[in-house]
């Protein structure tokens, strides 16, 4: 087991950028599975949608937000481009 220290992460420690977000958990899970298969580092969190804005998102209570390392952003973005059109249409991809 290798211990990852702050020094080994370099300048990108804590500087993950948003790759995409969705309100559909199935789409988020599929995206995470593809990132894992491609060995792309990421973090996935949920962010709460304020009550008054839920109508905009068809009643969804939270976003599924996926962030990745800036060095691997373009590789992750290409992975999303290869996804099925129905899955990809439910993702909001950021423009980092």
Coordinates of N, CA, C and O in Angstrom, one line a residue:
X1 N 0.8 -1.2 0.0 CA 0.0 0.0 0.0 C 0.9 1.2 0.0 O 1.8 1.4 0.8
X2 N 0.6 2.2 -0.9 CA 1.4 3.4 -1.0 C 0.7 4.5 -0.4 O -0.5 4.7 -0.6
X3 N 1.3 5.3 0.5 CA 0.7 6.4 1.1 C 0.9 7.6 0.2 O 2.1 7.9 -0.2
X4 N -0.1 8.3 -0.2 CA 0.0 9.5 -1.0 C 0.1 10.7 -0.1 O -0.8 11.0 0.7
X5 N 1.2 11.4 -0.2 CA 1.4 12.6 0.6 C 1.0 13.8 -0.2 O 0.9 13.8 -1.4
X6 N 0.9 14.9 0.5 CA 0.6 16.2 -0.2 C 1.7 16.6 -1.2 O 1.4 17.2 -2.2
X7 N 3.0 16.2 -1.0 CA 4.0 16.5 -1.9 C 3.9 15.8 -3.2 O 4.2 16.4 -4.2
X8 N 3.4 14.6 -3.2 CA 3.3 13.8 -4.4 C 2.2 14.3 -5.3 O 2.2 14.1 -6.5
X9 N 1.3 15.1 -4.8 CA 0.2 15.6 -5.6 C 0.6 16.9 -6.3 O -0.1 17.3 -7.2
X10 N 1.6 17.5 -5.9 CA 2.1 18.7 -6.6 C 1.2 19.9 -6.4 O 0.5 20.0 -5.4
X11 N 1.2 20.7 -7.5 CA 0.4 21.9 -7.4 C -1.1 21.7 -7.6 O -1.9 22.6 -7.5
X12 N -1.5 20.5 -7.9 CA -2.9 20.2 -8.2 C -3.7 19.7 -7.0 O -4.8 19.2 -7.1
X13 N -3.1 19.7 -5.8 CA -3.8 19.3 -4.6 C -5.0 20.2 -4.3 O -4.9 21.4 -4.2
X14 N -6.2 19.6 -4.3 CA -7.4 20.4 -4.0 C -7.9 21.3 -5.1 O -8.7 22.1 -4.9
X15 N -7.3 21.1 -6.3 CA -7.7 22.0 -7.4 C -8.5 21.3 -8.5 O -8.4 21.6 -9.7
X16 N -9.3 20.3 -8.1 CA -10.1 19.6 -9.1 C -11.1 20.5 -9.8 O -11.6 21.5 -9.2
X17 N -11.3 20.3 -11.0 CA -12.3 21.1 -11.8 C -13.5 20.3 -12.1 O -13.5 19.0 -12.2
X18 N -14.6 21.0 -12.2 CA -15.9 20.3 -12.5 C -15.9 19.7 -14.0 O -15.6 20.5 -14.9
X19 N -16.1 18.5 -14.1 CA -16.2 17.8 -15.4 C -17.7 17.9 -15.9 O -17.9 18.3 -17.0
X20 N -18.6 17.5 -15.1 CA -20.0 17.5 -15.5 C -20.9 17.3 -14.3 O -20.5 17.1 -13.2
X21 N -22.2 17.5 -14.5 CA -23.2 17.4 -13.5 C -24.5 16.9 -14.1 O -24.7 17.1 -15.3
X22 N -25.3 16.2 -13.3 CA -26.5 15.6 -13.8 C -27.5 15.4 -12.6 O -27.0 15.3 -11.5
X23 N -28.8 15.4 -12.9 CA -29.7 15.0 -11.9 C -30.1 13.6 -11.9 O -30.9 13.1 -11.1
X24 N -29.7 12.8 -12.9 CA -30.0 11.4 -13.1 C -28.9 10.6 -12.6 O -27.8 10.6 -13.0
X25 N -29.2 9.8 -11.5 CA -28.2 8.9 -10.9 C -27.7 7.8 -11.8 O -26.5 7.5 -11.8
X26 N -28.5 7.3 -12.7 CA -28.1 6.3 -13.6 C -27.0 6.8 -14.6 O -26.0 6.1 -14.8
X27 N -27.2 8.0 -15.0 CA -26.2 8.6 -16.0 C -25.0 8.9 -15.2 O -23.9 8.7 -15.7
X28 N -25.1 9.4 -14.0 CA -23.9 9.7 -13.2 C -23.1 8.4 -12.9 O -21.9 8.4 -12.9
X29 N -23.8 7.3 -12.5 CA -23.2 6.0 -12.3 C -22.4 5.5 -13.5 O -21.3 4.9 -13.4
X30 N -23.1 5.6 -14.7 CA -22.4 5.2 -15.9 C -21.2 6.0 -16.2 O -20.1 5.4 -16.6
X31 N -21.2 7.3 -16.0 CA -20.0 8.1 -16.2 C -18.9 7.7 -15.2 O -17.8 7.6 -15.6
X32 N -19.3 7.5 -14.0 CA -18.3 7.1 -13.0 C -17.6 5.7 -13.4 O -16.4 5.5 -13.3
X33 N -18.5 4.8 -13.8 CA -18.0 3.5 -14.3 C -17.0 3.6 -15.4 O -15.9 3.0 -15.4
X34 N -17.3 4.5 -16.4 CA -16.4 4.7 -17.5 C -15.1 5.4 -17.0 O -14.0 5.0 -17.5
X35 N -15.1 6.3 -16.1 CA -13.9 6.9 -15.6 C -13.1 5.9 -14.9 O -11.8 5.9 -15.0
X36 N -13.7 5.1 -14.1 CA -12.9 4.0 -13.4 C -12.3 3.1 -14.4 O -11.1 2.7 -14.2
X37 N -13.0 2.6 -15.4 CA -12.4 1.7 -16.4 C -11.2 2.3 -17.1 O -10.3 1.6 -17.5
X38 N -11.3 3.6 -17.3 CA -10.2 4.3 -18.0 C -9.1 4.8 -17.0 O -8.1 5.5 -17.5
X39 N -9.2 4.5 -15.7 CA -8.3 4.9 -14.7 C -8.0 6.4 -14.7 O -6.9 6.9 -14.5
X40 N -9.1 7.2 -14.8 CA -9.0 8.6 -14.7 C -9.5 9.0 -13.3 O -10.5 8.7 -12.9
X41 N -8.6 9.8 -12.6 CA -9.0 10.2 -11.2 C -10.1 11.2 -11.2 O -10.2 12.1 -12.1
X42 N -11.0 11.0 -10.2 CA -12.2 11.9 -10.2 C -12.7 11.9 -8.7 O -12.3 11.0 -7.9
X43 N -13.6 12.8 -8.5 CA -14.4 12.7 -7.2 C -15.8 13.0 -7.6 O -16.1 13.8 -8.5
X44 N -16.7 12.3 -6.9 CA -18.2 12.5 -7.2 C -18.9 12.9 -5.9 O -18.7 12.3 -4.9
X45 N -19.6 14.0 -6.0 CA -20.3 14.5 -4.8 C -21.8 14.8 -5.2 O -22.0 15.0 -6.4
X46 N -22.6 15.0 -4.3 CA -24.0 15.5 -4.5 C -24.1 16.8 -3.9 O -23.6 17.1 -2.9
X47 N -24.7 17.7 -4.7 CA -25.0 19.1 -4.2 C -26.5 19.3 -4.2 O -27.2 19.0 -5.1
X48 N -27.0 19.8 -3.1 CA -28.4 20.0 -2.9 C -28.9 21.2 -3.8 O -28.3 22.2 -3.9
X49 N -30.1 21.0 -4.4 CA -30.7 22.0 -5.2 C -31.7 22.8 -4.3 O -32.5 22.1 -3.6
X50 N -31.6 24.1 -4.2 CA -32.5 24.8 -3.3 C -34.0 24.6 -3.7 O -34.3 24.4 -4.9
X51 N -34.8 24.6 -2.7 CA -36.2 24.3 -2.9 C -36.9 25.1 -4.0 O -37.6 24.6 -4.9
X52 N -36.6 26.4 -4.1 CA -37.3 27.3 -5.0 C -36.8 27.0 -6.5 O -37.4 27.5 -7.4
X53 N -35.7 26.4 -6.7 CA -35.1 26.1 -8.0 C -35.4 24.7 -8.5 O -35.1 24.4 -9.6
X54 N -36.1 23.9 -7.7 CA -36.4 22.5 -8.1 C -37.3 22.4 -9.3 O -37.2 21.4 -10.0
X55 N -38.2 23.3 -9.5 CA -39.1 23.3 -10.6 C -38.3 23.3 -11.9 O -38.7 22.7 -12.9
X56 N -37.2 24.0 -12.0 CA -36.3 24.1 -13.2 C -35.7 22.7 -13.5 O -35.5 22.4 -14.7
X57 N -35.5 21.9 -12.5 CA -34.9 20.6 -12.7 C -35.9 19.4 -12.5 O -35.5 18.4 -12.1
X58 N -37.2 19.7 -12.8 CA -38.2 18.7 -12.8 C -38.3 18.0 -11.4 O -38.6 16.8 -11.3
X59 N -38.2 18.8 -10.4 CA -38.4 18.3 -9.0 C -37.2 17.6 -8.4 O -37.3 17.1 -7.3
X60 N -36.1 17.5 -9.1 CA -34.9 16.8 -8.5 C -34.4 17.6 -7.3 O -34.4 18.8 -7.2
X61 N -33.9 16.8 -6.3 CA -33.5 17.4 -5.0 C -32.0 17.6 -5.0 O -31.5 18.4 -4.2
X62 N -31.2 17.0 -5.9 CA -29.8 17.2 -5.8 C -29.1 16.9 -7.2 O -29.7 16.2 -8.1
X63 N -28.0 17.5 -7.4 CA -27.1 17.3 -8.6 C -26.1 16.2 -8.2 O -25.6 16.2 -7.1
X64 N -25.7 15.5 -9.2 CA -24.6 14.5 -9.1 C -23.4 15.2 -9.8 O -23.5 15.3 -11.0
X65 N -22.4 15.7 -9.0 CA -21.3 16.5 -9.6 C -20.1 15.6 -9.7 O -19.7 15.0 -8.7
X66 N -19.4 15.6 -10.8 CA -18.2 14.8 -11.0 C -17.1 15.8 -11.3 O -17.2 16.6 -12.2
X67 N -16.0 15.7 -10.5 CA -14.8 16.6 -10.7 C -13.6 15.7 -11.0 O -13.6 14.6 -10.6
X68 N -12.7 16.3 -11.8 CA -11.5 15.6 -12.1 C -10.3 16.5 -12.0 O -10.4 17.7 -11.9
X69 N -9.1 15.9 -12.1 CA -7.8 16.6 -12.1 C -7.7 17.4 -13.4 O -8.0 16.9 -14.5
X70 N -7.2 18.6 -13.4 CA -7.1 19.5 -14.6 C -6.2 18.8 -15.6 O -6.4 19.0 -16.8
X71 N -5.2 18.0 -15.2 CA -4.3 17.4 -16.2 C -5.0 16.3 -17.0 O -4.6 16.0 -18.1
X72 N -6.0 15.7 -16.4 CA -6.7 14.6 -17.1 C -8.1 15.1 -17.7 O -8.9 14.2 -18.1
X73 N -8.4 16.4 -17.6 CA -9.7 16.9 -18.0 C -10.0 16.5 -19.5 O -11.1 16.0 -19.8
X74 N -9.1 16.7 -20.4 CA -9.4 16.5 -21.8 C -9.6 15.0 -22.1 O -10.4 14.7 -22.9
X75 N -8.9 14.2 -21.4 CA -9.1 12.7 -21.6 C -10.5 12.3 -21.1 O -11.2 11.5 -21.7
X76 N -10.9 12.9 -19.9 CA -12.2 12.6 -19.4 C -13.3 13.2 -20.3 O -14.4 12.5 -20.5
X77 N -13.1 14.3 -20.9 CA -14.0 14.9 -21.8 C -14.2 14.1 -23.1 O -15.3 13.9 -23.6
X78 N -13.1 13.5 -23.6 CA -13.2 12.6 -24.7 C -14.0 11.4 -24.4 O -14.7 10.8 -25.2
X79 N -13.8 10.9 -23.2 CA -14.6 9.7 -22.7 C -16.1 10.0 -22.7 O -16.9 9.1 -23.1
X80 N -16.5 11.2 -22.3 CA -17.9 11.6 -22.3 C -18.4 11.7 -23.8 O -19.5 11.3 -24.1
X81 N -17.6 12.2 -24.7 CA -18.0 12.3 -26.1 C -18.3 10.9 -26.7 O -19.1 10.8 -27.6
X82 N -17.6 9.9 -26.2 CA -17.8 8.5 -26.7 C -19.1 7.8 -26.1 O -19.5 6.7 -26.6
X83 N -19.7 8.5 -25.2 CA -20.9 7.9 -24.5 C -22.1 7.9 -25.5 O -22.1 8.7 -26.5
X84 N -23.1 7.1 -25.2 CA -24.3 7.0 -26.0 C -25.0 8.4 -25.9 O -24.9 9.1 -24.9
X85 N -25.6 8.8 -27.0 CA -26.2 10.1 -27.1 C -27.3 10.4 -26.1 O -27.4 11.5 -25.5
X86 N -28.1 9.4 -25.7 CA -29.1 9.6 -24.7 C -28.5 9.9 -23.3 O -29.0 10.7 -22.6
X87 N -27.4 9.2 -23.0 CA -26.8 9.4 -21.7 C -26.1 10.8 -21.8 O -26.2 11.6 -20.8
X88 N -25.4 11.1 -22.8 CA -24.7 12.3 -23.0 C -25.6 13.5 -22.9 O -25.2 14.6 -22.4
X89 N -26.8 13.4 -23.4 CA -27.7 14.5 -23.5 C -28.2 14.9 -22.1 O -28.7 16.0 -21.8
X90 N -28.1 14.0 -21.1 CA -28.5 14.2 -19.7 C -27.4 14.8 -18.8 O -27.6 15.0 -17.7
X91 N -26.2 14.9 -19.4 CA -25.1 15.5 -18.7 C -24.9 16.9 -19.1 O -25.1 17.3 -20.2
X92 N -24.6 17.8 -18.1 CA -24.2 19.2 -18.3 C -22.7 19.2 -18.2 O -22.2 19.1 -17.1
X93 N -22.0 19.3 -19.3 CA -20.6 19.2 -19.3 C -20.0 20.6 -19.2 O -20.5 21.6 -19.9
X94 N -19.1 20.8 -18.3 CA -18.5 22.2 -18.0 C -17.5 22.5 -19.1 O -17.0 21.6 -19.8
X95 N -17.2 23.8 -19.2 CA -16.2 24.3 -20.2 C -15.0 24.8 -19.5 O -14.8 26.0 -19.4
X96 N -14.2 23.9 -19.0 CA -13.0 24.3 -18.2 C -12.0 24.8 -19.2 O -11.8 24.3 -20.3

